[in-house]
């Protein structure tokens, strides 16, 4: 019988460390619920010690999902472990992920610790964590640049101390498939007690080898693969979960492995993560790129018409891409909307349906044809988290100045707590420049605009526009997002969304870990 490979998703932790990505709690829960549908075995929901917001989000995720185990990252110290204990108190099927760097460069330059001190810290932390958790993953950060004998020594000691999963990350994306596979074989042959733990791999993509390295690890007997949806994450990102899963499924004849991944959920998961993080999926990206199943050349098209298998090793349907349809109209009611969501694989609570139906009706007043993507965008738009938003964009009036000299904007922003209105004015070269200056003036703050992107949700001149902005304050980046058929309104709301996120996490800047 084929052996099972487990998937550990760290989109909400390593993925969220992508510069400019900051997901609010509601968004994290939404992604986690989708990861559950995808069949992920373990969700790393965050880094509880990083901030109270992170800790709350870890707890909210652990409470929201039932099947996957939920873990939080912790450095090898009591404070971090206590933060995880507190965040996950009273919740079943949880665990902790403790790490310390083991490579010479990290020991000497980052930690200023000897090998003996690193081992002592690792053991002490795992022993402490074992008082609270049955499931303890331990990671040797920068394992692939660590002496192999030292990896075995650390592994042996943390297993003795109570670790149940042992992860050997390629933290800086430095290793190669052959070397990584050999490293795991060496560890398996030279570590006492290794048969009692699950071995895990965690690969970064700095040299474009994260998926290949993960697969090499699996071939060397590793049972758990860590990664992020769409391959997002620190620097060049992490191994793309959907690629590893599609590979193990498409080449089951070769690898002979089972997974719990429901391939049909891949497209939806990828789109949700892209939408909520603001990180677009490159068109040529394997498995989930918009061109992944497009056949442009005549020869290929001819082959595909005769038999799809000539140029397709998997079908778009198998990973959940569906043909888009015009779905509903102005007169469609609540039930029709609910039914269409169900056909698309989304189950809505009554409360969600009421909220989304209101927005759907507003949309039908402004847009003639409503596509599947429109209603998905409405459902997934969590940019205005009303509980947390300090400001809500209300209105803009915009005037073109004579002789093409630019634009003049006046904006009204509502203060969420008391409905007070703030006005601002600004002039700029273009409409967005003018509106953003008016917002800055009204709120008396100035964040640097690093990126602004607008994309249509569907075809058609009246499509919903989806706007992403990235702003910077000091060394930190914040994203903002909004959708609206009025793209000027969406642009202003996205900027306000970024400001709200900045204000929300200003006091609790997350610590940096990779
Ligand atoms: O890449 C890495 O080493 C990590 C650890 C914290 C597991 O993300
Ligand atoms: Zn990592």
Short mmCIF file of C-alpha atoms and ligand atoms in Angstrom, two decimals:
data_model
loop_
_atom_site.label_atom_id
_atom_site.label_comp_id
_atom_site.label_asym_id
_atom_site.label_seq_id
_atom_site.Cartn_x
_atom_site.Cartn_y
_atom_site.Cartn_z
CA UNK A 1 0.00 0.00 0.00
CA UNK A 2 1.17 3.56 -0.74
CA UNK A 3 2.47 5.57 2.17
CA UNK A 4 0.74 8.74 3.29
CA UNK A 5 2.43 12.15 2.94
CA UNK A 6 1.15 14.86 5.30
CA UNK A 7 0.85 18.52 4.37
CA UNK A 8 1.75 21.29 6.80
CA UNK A 9 0.57 24.65 5.53
CA UNK A 10 2.33 27.77 6.73
CA UNK A 11 0.58 30.33 4.51
CA UNK A 12 -0.67 32.10 7.64
CA UNK A 13 2.80 32.29 9.20
CA UNK A 14 5.72 32.04 6.75
CA UNK A 15 3.40 33.22 3.95
CA UNK A 16 2.24 36.18 5.99
CA UNK A 17 5.88 37.17 6.41
CA UNK A 18 5.89 38.26 2.76
CA UNK A 19 6.63 42.01 2.92
CA UNK A 20 3.42 44.02 2.79
CA UNK A 21 1.12 41.11 3.57
CA UNK A 22 -0.90 41.57 6.72
CA UNK A 23 -4.03 39.54 7.05
CA UNK A 24 -6.59 40.40 9.67
CA UNK A 25 -8.10 37.75 11.92
CA UNK A 26 -11.21 37.28 9.81
CA UNK A 27 -9.10 36.78 6.70
CA UNK A 28 -6.87 34.26 8.47
CA UNK A 29 -9.90 32.28 9.58
CA UNK A 30 -11.32 32.35 6.09
CA UNK A 31 -8.09 31.01 4.62
CA UNK A 32 -7.86 28.36 7.34
CA UNK A 33 -11.39 27.13 6.59
CA UNK A 34 -10.45 26.85 2.95
CA UNK A 35 -7.25 24.97 3.85
CA UNK A 36 -9.43 22.56 5.80
CA UNK A 37 -11.52 21.93 2.68
CA UNK A 38 -8.32 21.45 0.71
CA UNK A 39 -7.38 18.62 3.08
CA UNK A 40 -4.37 20.17 4.79
CA UNK A 41 -3.24 18.10 7.78
CA UNK A 42 -1.55 20.78 9.88
CA UNK A 43 -2.09 24.54 9.77
CA UNK A 44 0.54 26.84 11.20
CA UNK A 45 -1.73 29.71 12.12
CA UNK A 46 0.86 32.27 13.15
CA UNK A 47 3.49 33.24 15.64
CA UNK A 48 1.63 33.84 18.89
CA UNK A 49 4.44 35.73 20.63
CA UNK A 50 4.75 38.24 17.81
CA UNK A 51 1.82 40.37 18.93
CA UNK A 52 -1.49 40.09 20.78
CA UNK A 53 -3.21 40.25 17.39
CA UNK A 54 -1.22 37.26 16.15
CA UNK A 55 -2.05 35.33 19.31
CA UNK A 56 -5.76 36.08 18.95
CA UNK A 57 -5.69 35.02 15.31
CA UNK A 58 -3.97 31.73 16.21
CA UNK A 59 -6.73 31.07 18.74
CA UNK A 60 -9.50 32.05 16.32
CA UNK A 61 -8.12 29.71 13.65
CA UNK A 62 -7.78 26.82 16.12
CA UNK A 63 -11.39 27.35 17.20
CA UNK A 64 -12.67 27.61 13.64
CA UNK A 65 -11.30 24.43 12.08
CA UNK A 66 -12.04 20.89 13.17
CA UNK A 67 -10.03 18.45 11.08
CA UNK A 68 -6.55 19.95 10.72
CA UNK A 69 -4.25 20.26 13.68
CA UNK A 70 -3.40 23.89 14.41
CA UNK A 71 0.06 24.90 15.61
CA UNK A 72 1.82 28.15 16.39
CA UNK A 73 5.48 28.95 15.96
CA UNK A 74 7.66 29.74 18.99
CA UNK A 75 11.33 30.54 19.43
CA UNK A 76 13.16 28.31 21.87
CA UNK A 77 12.33 30.35 24.94
CA UNK A 78 9.81 30.26 27.76
CA UNK A 79 8.04 33.50 26.81
CA UNK A 80 7.30 32.38 23.28
CA UNK A 81 6.12 28.97 24.46
CA UNK A 82 3.90 30.57 27.11
CA UNK A 83 2.31 32.75 24.41
CA UNK A 84 1.38 29.61 22.45
CA UNK A 85 0.09 27.85 25.57
CA UNK A 86 -2.13 30.84 26.31
CA UNK A 87 -3.34 31.20 22.71
CA UNK A 88 -4.29 27.54 22.39
CA UNK A 89 -5.54 26.93 25.93
CA UNK A 90 -8.51 24.55 26.11
CA UNK A 91 -8.57 23.74 22.39
CA UNK A 92 -8.19 20.18 21.10
CA UNK A 93 -5.99 18.98 18.29
CA UNK A 94 -3.34 21.65 18.62
CA UNK A 95 0.45 21.75 18.94
CA UNK A 96 3.54 23.87 19.06
CA UNK A 97 6.38 24.44 16.62
CA UNK A 98 9.62 25.36 18.42
CA UNK A 99 12.76 26.33 16.54
CA UNK A 100 16.34 27.43 17.05
CA UNK A 101 19.05 28.07 14.48
CA UNK A 102 21.77 25.44 14.29
CA UNK A 103 24.14 26.46 11.46
CA UNK A 104 27.61 27.86 12.25
CA UNK A 105 26.79 31.26 10.78
CA UNK A 106 23.56 31.58 12.76
CA UNK A 107 25.14 30.25 15.94
CA UNK A 108 28.06 32.61 15.76
CA UNK A 109 26.67 35.71 14.11
CA UNK A 110 22.99 35.71 15.06
CA UNK A 111 22.73 33.90 18.38
CA UNK A 112 26.29 34.24 19.70
CA UNK A 113 25.95 30.73 21.10
CA UNK A 114 28.15 27.64 21.15
CA UNK A 115 26.91 24.27 19.92
CA UNK A 116 26.48 23.17 23.54
CA UNK A 117 24.39 26.22 24.35
CA UNK A 118 22.17 25.65 21.31
CA UNK A 119 21.56 22.03 22.31
CA UNK A 120 20.85 23.03 25.91
CA UNK A 121 18.35 25.69 24.84
CA UNK A 122 16.63 23.34 22.41
CA UNK A 123 16.28 20.58 25.01
CA UNK A 124 15.13 22.94 27.74
CA UNK A 125 12.46 24.44 25.45
CA UNK A 126 11.15 21.12 24.22
CA UNK A 127 10.98 19.78 27.77
CA UNK A 128 9.09 22.87 28.84
CA UNK A 129 6.70 22.64 25.87
CA UNK A 130 6.12 18.95 26.63
CA UNK A 131 4.39 19.96 29.86
CA UNK A 132 1.60 21.47 27.76
CA UNK A 133 1.57 19.75 24.36
CA UNK A 134 1.54 16.18 23.01
CA UNK A 135 2.40 17.44 19.57
CA UNK A 136 5.76 19.23 19.46
CA UNK A 137 7.43 20.01 16.18
CA UNK A 138 11.06 21.02 16.51
CA UNK A 139 12.97 22.79 13.72
CA UNK A 140 16.69 23.24 13.26
CA UNK A 141 16.64 26.58 11.48
CA UNK A 142 19.14 26.74 8.59
CA UNK A 143 19.54 22.96 8.82
CA UNK A 144 20.95 22.71 5.30
CA UNK A 145 23.98 24.80 6.26
CA UNK A 146 24.49 22.93 9.51
CA UNK A 147 27.07 20.16 10.12
CA UNK A 148 25.16 16.88 9.62
CA UNK A 149 26.62 15.32 12.77
CA UNK A 150 25.40 18.29 14.76
CA UNK A 151 21.90 17.94 13.25
CA UNK A 152 21.88 14.32 14.45
CA UNK A 153 23.03 15.38 17.90
CA UNK A 154 20.31 18.05 18.22
CA UNK A 155 17.71 15.67 16.80
CA UNK A 156 18.57 12.88 19.22
CA UNK A 157 18.40 15.21 22.20
CA UNK A 158 15.12 16.90 21.30
CA UNK A 159 13.51 13.55 20.57
CA UNK A 160 14.56 12.41 24.01
CA UNK A 161 13.10 15.64 25.42
CA UNK A 162 9.71 15.00 23.81
CA UNK A 163 9.66 16.30 20.21
CA UNK A 164 7.23 14.37 18.02
CA UNK A 165 7.99 15.98 14.64
CA UNK A 166 11.45 16.89 13.45
CA UNK A 167 11.77 19.52 10.75
CA UNK A 168 14.97 20.27 8.87
CA UNK A 169 14.32 23.51 6.98
CA UNK A 170 16.23 24.78 4.00
CA UNK A 171 15.76 28.24 5.47
CA UNK A 172 17.72 30.14 2.84
CA UNK A 173 16.87 28.02 -0.21
CA UNK A 174 20.47 26.84 -0.52
CA UNK A 175 20.32 23.08 -0.88
CA UNK A 176 19.86 20.87 -3.94
CA UNK A 177 17.54 17.89 -4.30
CA UNK A 178 20.29 15.28 -4.13
CA UNK A 179 21.99 16.91 -1.16
CA UNK A 180 18.72 17.42 0.75
CA UNK A 181 17.68 13.80 0.20
CA UNK A 182 21.11 12.60 1.34
CA UNK A 183 20.93 14.81 4.42
CA UNK A 184 17.67 13.16 5.51
CA UNK A 185 19.05 9.68 4.80
CA UNK A 186 22.09 10.50 6.93
CA UNK A 187 19.91 11.78 9.77
CA UNK A 188 17.74 8.66 9.60
CA UNK A 189 20.77 6.38 9.76
CA UNK A 190 22.60 8.23 12.51
CA UNK A 191 19.99 9.45 15.00
CA UNK A 192 18.81 7.34 17.88
CA UNK A 193 15.01 7.39 18.23
CA UNK A 194 14.39 8.88 14.78
CA UNK A 195 11.88 6.10 14.00
CA UNK A 196 9.63 7.53 16.73
CA UNK A 197 9.12 10.93 15.10
CA UNK A 198 7.68 12.28 11.88
CA UNK A 199 10.37 13.82 9.69
CA UNK A 200 9.39 17.07 7.99
CA UNK A 201 10.83 19.21 5.19
CA UNK A 202 10.46 22.97 4.80
CA UNK A 203 11.98 24.53 1.69
CA UNK A 204 12.47 28.09 0.53
CA UNK A 205 12.68 28.93 -3.15
CA UNK A 206 15.70 31.21 -3.45
CA UNK A 207 17.19 29.06 -6.23
CA UNK A 208 13.84 27.90 -7.60
CA UNK A 209 14.27 24.42 -6.07
CA UNK A 210 11.74 24.43 -3.21
CA UNK A 211 9.35 21.93 -4.80
CA UNK A 212 12.14 19.70 -6.17
CA UNK A 213 13.88 19.71 -2.80
CA UNK A 214 10.62 18.82 -1.02
CA UNK A 215 10.06 15.90 -3.36
CA UNK A 216 13.64 14.71 -2.86
CA UNK A 217 12.97 14.75 0.87
CA UNK A 218 9.82 12.68 0.39
CA UNK A 219 11.82 10.18 -1.64
CA UNK A 220 14.29 9.98 1.22
CA UNK A 221 11.47 8.97 3.55
CA UNK A 222 10.23 12.32 4.87
CA UNK A 223 6.55 12.10 5.79
CA UNK A 224 5.54 15.74 6.14
CA UNK A 225 5.90 18.52 3.56
CA UNK A 226 5.66 22.15 4.62
CA UNK A 227 4.80 24.98 2.26
CA UNK A 228 2.48 27.80 1.34
CA UNK A 229 -0.35 28.20 -1.13
CA UNK A 230 0.87 29.83 -4.34
CA UNK A 231 4.43 29.44 -3.01
CA UNK A 232 4.29 32.74 -1.14
CA UNK A 233 6.59 33.43 1.81
CA UNK A 234 9.83 35.06 2.91
CA UNK A 235 11.94 36.38 0.01
CA UNK A 236 11.43 34.02 -2.98
CA UNK A 237 8.76 32.14 -1.04
CA UNK A 238 8.18 28.60 0.21
CA UNK A 239 7.44 25.37 -1.62
CA UNK A 240 4.05 25.72 -3.32
CA UNK A 241 1.72 23.24 -1.63
CA UNK A 242 -0.45 22.89 -4.72
CA UNK A 243 2.54 21.98 -6.87
CA UNK A 244 3.79 19.27 -4.53
CA UNK A 245 0.25 17.89 -4.19
CA UNK A 246 -0.42 17.94 -7.94
CA UNK A 247 2.93 16.27 -8.58
CA UNK A 248 2.31 13.46 -6.09
CA UNK A 249 -1.12 12.90 -7.60
CA UNK A 250 -0.23 13.17 -11.29
CA UNK A 251 2.85 10.96 -10.83
CA UNK A 252 1.41 8.56 -8.32
CA UNK A 253 2.59 5.83 -10.67
CA UNK A 254 6.14 6.92 -9.84
CA UNK A 255 6.09 8.19 -6.25
CA UNK A 256 3.46 5.78 -4.89
CA UNK A 257 2.26 8.20 -2.20
CA UNK A 258 -1.16 9.02 -0.84
CA UNK A 259 -2.12 12.48 0.37
CA UNK A 260 -5.25 13.93 1.97
CA UNK A 261 -5.37 16.78 -0.55
CA UNK A 262 -8.66 17.33 -2.39
CA UNK A 263 -7.24 18.50 -5.71
CA UNK A 264 -10.52 20.08 -6.83
CA UNK A 265 -10.16 22.65 -4.04
CA UNK A 266 -6.82 23.93 -5.33
CA UNK A 267 -8.07 26.68 -7.69
CA UNK A 268 -10.40 28.18 -5.08
CA UNK A 269 -7.73 28.13 -2.40
CA UNK A 270 -5.19 29.72 -4.69
CA UNK A 271 -7.59 32.49 -5.73
CA UNK A 272 -8.59 33.23 -2.15
CA UNK A 273 -5.00 33.48 -0.96
CA UNK A 274 -4.09 35.66 -3.91
CA UNK A 275 -7.08 37.93 -3.31
CA UNK A 276 -6.56 38.32 0.43
CA UNK A 277 -2.78 38.73 0.32
CA UNK A 278 -2.79 40.92 -2.77
CA UNK A 279 -0.08 38.75 -4.32
CA UNK A 280 -1.05 37.95 -7.90
CA UNK A 281 -0.40 34.51 -9.28
CA UNK A 282 1.97 34.76 -12.27
CA UNK A 283 0.16 33.60 -15.45
CA UNK A 284 2.79 30.95 -16.15
CA UNK A 285 2.75 29.55 -12.60
CA UNK A 286 2.50 25.75 -12.53
CA UNK A 287 -0.94 24.32 -11.66
CA UNK A 288 -2.69 27.61 -10.76
CA UNK A 289 -1.46 30.19 -13.30
CA UNK A 290 -4.06 31.49 -15.76
CA UNK A 291 -1.98 30.09 -18.64
CA UNK A 292 -1.29 26.74 -17.00
CA UNK A 293 -3.95 25.11 -19.18
CA UNK A 294 -3.95 27.50 -22.17
CA UNK A 295 -2.75 26.16 -25.48
CA UNK A 296 -1.57 28.90 -27.79
CA UNK A 297 0.24 27.28 -30.68
CA UNK A 298 -1.73 25.81 -33.57
CA UNK A 299 -0.03 22.44 -33.27
CA UNK A 300 -0.91 22.18 -29.59
CA UNK A 301 -4.49 23.32 -30.14
CA UNK A 302 -4.94 20.77 -32.87
CA UNK A 303 -3.59 18.03 -30.60
CA UNK A 304 -5.80 19.04 -27.68
CA UNK A 305 -8.92 19.06 -29.87
CA UNK A 306 -8.12 15.51 -30.98
CA UNK A 307 -7.27 14.32 -27.48
CA UNK A 308 -6.61 16.58 -24.48
CA UNK A 309 -4.04 14.16 -23.15
CA UNK A 310 -1.72 15.03 -26.05
CA UNK A 311 -0.64 18.21 -24.26
CA UNK A 312 -2.39 18.07 -20.88
CA UNK A 313 -0.98 15.94 -18.07
CA UNK A 314 -3.86 16.96 -15.80
CA UNK A 315 -7.13 18.71 -16.56
CA UNK A 316 -8.09 22.19 -15.35
CA UNK A 317 -11.23 20.62 -13.84
CA UNK A 318 -9.15 18.21 -11.79
CA UNK A 319 -7.64 21.13 -9.85
CA UNK A 320 -10.95 22.95 -9.65
CA UNK A 321 -11.03 25.42 -12.51
CA UNK A 322 -14.58 25.82 -13.83
CA UNK A 323 -15.86 27.61 -16.87
CA UNK A 324 -17.08 31.03 -15.89
CA UNK A 325 -20.74 31.76 -16.44
CA UNK A 326 -23.11 34.68 -16.38
CA UNK A 327 -25.01 33.53 -13.38
CA UNK A 328 -27.72 35.69 -12.10
CA UNK A 329 -29.59 38.86 -12.85
CA UNK A 330 -31.22 41.82 -11.22
CA UNK A 331 -34.30 39.83 -10.33
CA UNK A 332 -32.58 36.80 -8.86
CA UNK A 333 -33.46 36.25 -5.25
CA UNK A 334 -31.70 35.09 -2.12
CA UNK A 335 -32.27 31.42 -2.83
CA UNK A 336 -30.90 31.60 -6.34
CA UNK A 337 -27.80 33.31 -5.01
CA UNK A 338 -27.40 30.73 -2.26
CA UNK A 339 -27.82 27.90 -4.75
CA UNK A 340 -25.18 29.32 -7.09
CA UNK A 341 -22.73 29.67 -4.22
CA UNK A 342 -23.38 26.05 -3.33
CA UNK A 343 -22.76 24.97 -6.92
CA UNK A 344 -19.45 26.81 -6.74
CA UNK A 345 -18.58 24.99 -3.52
CA UNK A 346 -19.31 27.74 -0.97
CA UNK A 347 -21.67 26.99 1.92
CA UNK A 348 -23.06 30.17 3.46
CA UNK A 349 -24.56 30.73 6.86
CA UNK A 350 -27.83 32.72 6.95
CA UNK A 351 -25.95 35.68 8.31
CA UNK A 352 -23.36 35.56 5.53
CA UNK A 353 -26.08 35.20 2.93
CA UNK A 354 -27.95 38.25 4.25
CA UNK A 355 -24.80 40.34 4.14
CA UNK A 356 -23.67 39.21 0.72
CA UNK A 357 -27.17 39.43 -0.74
CA UNK A 358 -27.32 43.10 0.23
CA UNK A 359 -24.07 43.73 -1.58
CA UNK A 360 -25.22 41.62 -4.50
CA UNK A 361 -28.34 43.78 -4.89
CA UNK A 362 -26.21 46.94 -4.83
CA UNK A 363 -24.06 45.39 -7.52
CA UNK A 364 -27.00 44.49 -9.77
CA UNK A 365 -28.04 48.15 -9.72
CA UNK A 366 -24.74 49.05 -11.25
CA UNK A 367 -23.74 46.09 -13.38
CA UNK A 368 -25.76 44.31 -16.04
CA UNK A 369 -24.20 40.88 -16.14
CA UNK A 370 -23.16 39.18 -12.94
CA UNK A 371 -20.52 36.47 -13.32
CA UNK A 372 -19.38 33.74 -10.94
CA UNK A 373 -16.22 35.74 -10.24
CA UNK A 374 -18.33 38.72 -9.19
CA UNK A 375 -20.20 36.86 -6.51
CA UNK A 376 -17.01 35.15 -5.33
CA UNK A 377 -15.34 38.57 -5.07
CA UNK A 378 -18.28 39.86 -3.00
CA UNK A 379 -18.06 36.90 -0.67
CA UNK A 380 -14.31 37.06 -0.26
CA UNK A 381 -14.07 40.82 0.15
CA UNK A 382 -13.13 41.25 3.78
CA UNK A 383 -11.26 44.49 3.35
CA UNK A 384 -13.60 46.38 5.64
CA UNK A 385 -13.41 44.59 8.93
CA UNK A 386 -15.90 46.87 10.62
CA UNK A 387 -14.87 45.88 14.12
CA UNK A 388 -11.33 46.92 13.56
CA UNK A 389 -11.53 49.66 10.95
CA UNK A 390 -10.85 53.05 12.43
CA UNK A 391 -11.82 54.94 9.31
CA UNK A 392 -14.28 54.18 6.56
CA UNK A 393 -14.17 55.91 3.23
CA UNK A 394 -17.44 57.66 2.49
CA UNK A 395 -17.31 59.95 -0.46
CA UNK A 396 -15.15 61.78 -2.96
CA UNK A 397 -15.75 64.62 -5.34
CA UNK A 398 -13.23 65.07 -8.06
CA UNK A 399 -12.64 67.90 -10.47
CA UNK A 400 -10.33 68.04 -13.46
CA UNK A 401 -8.39 71.30 -13.45
CA UNK A 402 -8.25 73.46 -16.53
CA UNK A 403 -5.59 72.96 -19.18
CA UNK A 404 -4.95 69.38 -18.08
CA UNK A 405 -3.21 70.66 -14.97
CA UNK A 406 -4.31 67.72 -12.85
CA UNK A 407 -7.13 67.07 -10.40
CA UNK A 408 -8.60 68.54 -7.27
CA UNK A 409 -10.27 66.16 -4.78
CA UNK A 410 -12.36 66.57 -1.62
CA UNK A 411 -12.97 63.48 0.44
CA UNK A 412 -15.16 62.55 3.36
CA UNK A 413 -14.01 59.84 5.75
CA UNK A 414 -16.12 58.49 8.58
CA UNK A 415 -14.67 57.70 12.00
CA UNK A 416 -16.07 54.26 12.71
CA UNK A 417 -16.38 54.62 16.48
CA UNK A 418 -18.65 57.68 16.52
CA UNK A 419 -19.65 58.35 12.90
CA UNK A 420 -17.90 61.72 12.96
CA UNK A 421 -16.92 62.93 9.52
CA UNK A 422 -13.48 64.11 8.51
CA UNK A 423 -12.97 66.15 5.37
CA UNK A 424 -9.80 66.49 3.37
CA UNK A 425 -8.74 68.18 0.18
CA UNK A 426 -5.84 67.69 -2.17
CA UNK A 427 -4.50 68.41 -5.62
CA UNK A 428 -2.48 66.02 -7.72
CA UNK A 429 -1.28 65.14 -11.17
CA UNK A 430 -3.89 62.46 -11.56
CA UNK A 431 -7.15 61.54 -9.81
CA UNK A 432 -5.55 58.96 -7.50
CA UNK A 433 -2.74 61.32 -6.56
CA UNK A 434 -5.31 64.01 -5.69
CA UNK A 435 -7.54 61.65 -3.66
CA UNK A 436 -4.66 60.14 -1.71
CA UNK A 437 -3.34 63.60 -0.91
CA UNK A 438 -6.82 64.63 0.24
CA UNK A 439 -6.97 61.57 2.53
CA UNK A 440 -3.48 62.34 3.91
CA UNK A 441 -4.53 65.91 4.57
CA UNK A 442 -7.80 64.90 6.23
CA UNK A 443 -6.18 62.31 8.49
CA UNK A 444 -3.03 64.33 8.98
CA UNK A 445 -0.75 61.46 8.17
CA UNK A 446 1.49 60.53 5.33
CA UNK A 447 2.39 56.99 4.40
CA UNK A 448 4.56 56.32 1.38
CA UNK A 449 2.68 54.66 -1.47
CA UNK A 450 4.85 51.78 -2.71
CA UNK A 451 2.48 50.00 -5.05
CA UNK A 452 -0.93 50.49 -6.58
CA UNK A 453 -2.59 47.84 -8.73
CA UNK A 454 -6.02 47.63 -10.25
CA UNK A 455 -7.48 44.63 -12.00
CA UNK A 456 -10.88 43.75 -13.30
CA UNK A 457 -12.67 40.83 -11.69
CA UNK A 458 -14.38 39.83 -14.94
CA UNK A 459 -14.50 40.92 -18.56
CA UNK A 460 -16.64 43.93 -19.52
CA UNK A 461 -16.21 47.69 -19.17
CA UNK A 462 -18.53 47.66 -16.16
CA UNK A 463 -16.51 45.00 -14.30
CA UNK A 464 -15.83 45.27 -10.59
CA UNK A 465 -12.38 46.76 -10.12
CA UNK A 466 -10.17 45.19 -7.50
CA UNK A 467 -7.57 47.62 -6.13
CA UNK A 468 -4.48 46.70 -4.11
CA UNK A 469 -2.21 49.23 -2.52
CA UNK A 470 0.96 48.80 -0.54
CA UNK A 471 2.12 51.59 1.76
CA UNK A 472 5.29 51.97 3.78
CA UNK A 473 6.05 53.47 7.13
CA UNK A 474 9.67 53.18 8.26
CA UNK A 475 10.72 49.64 7.43
CA UNK A 476 7.22 48.19 7.52
CA UNK A 477 4.78 47.62 4.71
CA UNK A 478 1.00 47.44 4.87
CA UNK A 479 -1.44 46.30 2.25
CA UNK A 480 -4.89 47.59 1.49
CA UNK A 481 -7.58 46.18 -0.72
CA UNK A 482 -11.05 47.07 -1.91
CA UNK A 483 -13.47 46.20 -4.65
CA UNK A 484 -16.10 48.34 -6.32
CA UNK A 485 -17.52 48.93 -9.79
CA UNK A 486 -16.55 52.55 -9.15
CA UNK A 487 -12.79 52.16 -9.41
CA UNK A 488 -12.13 55.62 -7.95
CA UNK A 489 -14.11 54.65 -4.87
CA UNK A 490 -12.27 51.30 -4.71
CA UNK A 491 -8.92 53.12 -4.94
CA UNK A 492 -9.78 55.43 -2.05
CA UNK A 493 -11.18 52.58 0.07
CA UNK A 494 -8.09 50.44 -0.56
CA UNK A 495 -5.86 53.26 0.67
CA UNK A 496 -8.01 53.70 3.78
CA UNK A 497 -7.89 49.93 4.31
CA UNK A 498 -4.06 50.08 4.31
CA UNK A 499 -4.16 52.99 6.78
CA UNK A 500 -6.49 51.01 9.06
CA UNK A 501 -4.20 47.99 8.99
CA UNK A 502 -1.22 50.23 9.73
CA UNK A 503 -3.01 51.79 12.70
CA UNK A 504 -4.11 48.37 13.92
CA UNK A 505 -0.68 46.84 14.10
CA UNK A 506 1.41 49.92 14.71
CA UNK A 507 1.77 49.21 18.41
CA UNK A 508 2.41 45.52 17.98
CA UNK A 509 5.01 45.22 15.28
CA UNK A 510 5.51 41.47 14.63
CA UNK A 511 8.95 40.07 15.38
CA UNK A 512 10.87 38.87 12.33
CA UNK A 513 11.44 35.18 11.89
CA UNK A 514 12.00 33.29 8.71
O1 LIG B 1 12.52 28.69 7.11
C1 LIG B 1 12.62 28.40 8.31
O2 LIG B 1 13.66 27.96 8.81
C2 LIG B 1 11.44 28.60 9.15
C3 LIG B 1 11.53 28.09 10.54
C4 LIG B 1 11.01 29.06 11.52
C5 LIG B 1 10.87 26.77 10.61
O3 LIG B 1 10.45 29.11 8.70
ZN1 LIG B 2 10.54 29.23 6.49
#
